[in-house]
Structure formats: C-alpha cells, structure tokens
C-alpha cells in the first residue's frame, strides 16, 4: 500500500508484484492400463456336430443383433443360421468352412458386446481411496487418441505385495479400439480451491518453500505449504492470504527487510 510506504525512507529497487488470488485446481489420479472387452459373448450353434457351410462375418467386423454370422449344413438337408445374439464387434472367430462347429469348447464367434471396452489399470492404495464410480476421465489410447470415459468399478481389495488396486474405467467412443492396447486415464477426483500464485513466485531452498511478500515497501519472506499445480499456477495451502502482495519472480537477490518499490504486474504477464 502506498500509504504504508515511509515518506522519507530509502527507495529500493522496483519489483514486479501481483496479488495472491483464489483459484481452483483439479485433483487428478493417473491410471495406466490396457483395454479389455467389458463383456464378451460366446456364439455357439444350438445343435452340435453341424458342418460350417458359409461364413458371413469375420473377426474385426461390427455386427448388429440378429445378423447372420454363418450358415451350417443340416444332416437332413438345408441349412441353419448362426445369428449374433447382441450387437458389437467380433473379437475372434473359429469358423472354418467344412469343419464341424462345436457345441462346447471354442466358440464359433466371440462378440465384444456393444463394442464396449474397459481400461483396466492399477493404482496405488492411497489413490484407490480417492476413486469413486462415475468420476469422469480423459483417456489417451495408443493408436486411438484421446477419448472420454468414466470410472465403472473400483476393486474392493489391493494386491498385498504391490499394494496396488484395480480400477475399471469404461471407455465411450465410436472409434475403432484394439483389445489389449495400452492407455492412460486421467481421472478427476474433485477439486480444491484456495489461494494461488505463479510458480515463479515460489522459492525452494534450504530454508524450505518460501514466497516473498511486500509489506510497507519492504520484503518479507513467508514460509508456505504448496499444493496442486496447474497451468503455471501453484496452490498455496498455508502461509498466504488472498490479496497479499507477492513478488512475481522470487529471487535470491531480495533479502528479508530489503526496501523495494512494488510495480503491479499487468494481467497478461505470464
């Protein structure tokens, strides 16, 4: 404050200052994992022991419910159809013309129901506690770019040796996804709002983490506790109040008690 400045006191170096302001930071939990089908449906003929006469769909095809996938020869003449019980993506097929379709064992076709995938990943125990069903996620999948998703299930146990817990993030996209491709989900678990300053205002030193504040035209060093970071800003959990006049670029050249002339930074100074 100009009123606080000593009238005949020493005029110090000009320093750029800004006001500590409120802002909100997203809490993010990162999960790396692989894509697996949310639900696979095995398609087998109703009658065992029939030969495959015609194959009308193959692995990689997207099919609709009721679509004919293959025709099998009946011993009494004629054919019977094998149809898709659900819409989705054919993950695999064991159909070979002339071969006998088994009623047991390997399915004739396996369909990823509704083409729905989960990213299944492992997270440390301390992060598992932050996760909850329906939290939104941004998922980067190798070969498919960035897609949306949300937490579908959080496993209730952790693996004792690694102390990692499993999380299933459902992936929503009409893009073509490949089983077992790897991805990384950024799950938003909430946000915390508080006082923040630019990263440049924070000094990490032997005395701990400090911010330099200007009061009565002199430098004061404040110990602070920092929190989340985002876009060049850092959350100050303790040590500053909203409206404090902070040195924009903290540096070792300024010492406790140094006289300074605060110059307010314009909003576009990054």
CSV table of C-alpha atoms in Angstrom, one decimal, residues 43 52 55 57-59 90 92-97 99-102 104-110:
chain,number,residue,atom,x,y,z
A,43,UNK,CA,-21.7,-67.6,-30.0
A,52,UNK,CA,-19.9,-74.9,-41.4
A,55,UNK,CA,-19.1,-67.8,-43.2
A,57,UNK,CA,-18.7,-62.4,-40.8
A,58,UNK,CA,-15.2,-62.3,-39.5
A,59,UNK,CA,-13.1,-61.0,-36.6
A,90,UNK,CA,-16.4,-59.7,-33.4
A,92,UNK,CA,-12.5,-63.7,-32.7
A,93,UNK,CA,-13.8,-66.5,-34.9
A,94,UNK,CA,-13.0,-70.2,-35.1
A,95,UNK,CA,-15.3,-70.8,-38.1
A,96,UNK,CA,-13.7,-72.8,-40.9
A,97,UNK,CA,-15.7,-73.9,-44.0
A,99,UNK,CA,-15.3,-78.0,-40.2
A,100,UNK,CA,-17.6,-79.3,-37.6
A,101,UNK,CA,-18.9,-76.5,-35.3
A,102,UNK,CA,-18.5,-77.5,-31.7
A,104,UNK,CA,-18.8,-76.9,-26.4
A,105,UNK,CA,-15.1,-75.9,-26.4
A,106,UNK,CA,-14.1,-72.9,-28.6
A,107,UNK,CA,-16.9,-70.6,-29.6
A,108,UNK,CA,-17.7,-70.2,-33.2
A,109,UNK,CA,-17.6,-66.4,-32.7
A,110,UNK,CA,-16.8,-64.2,-29.8
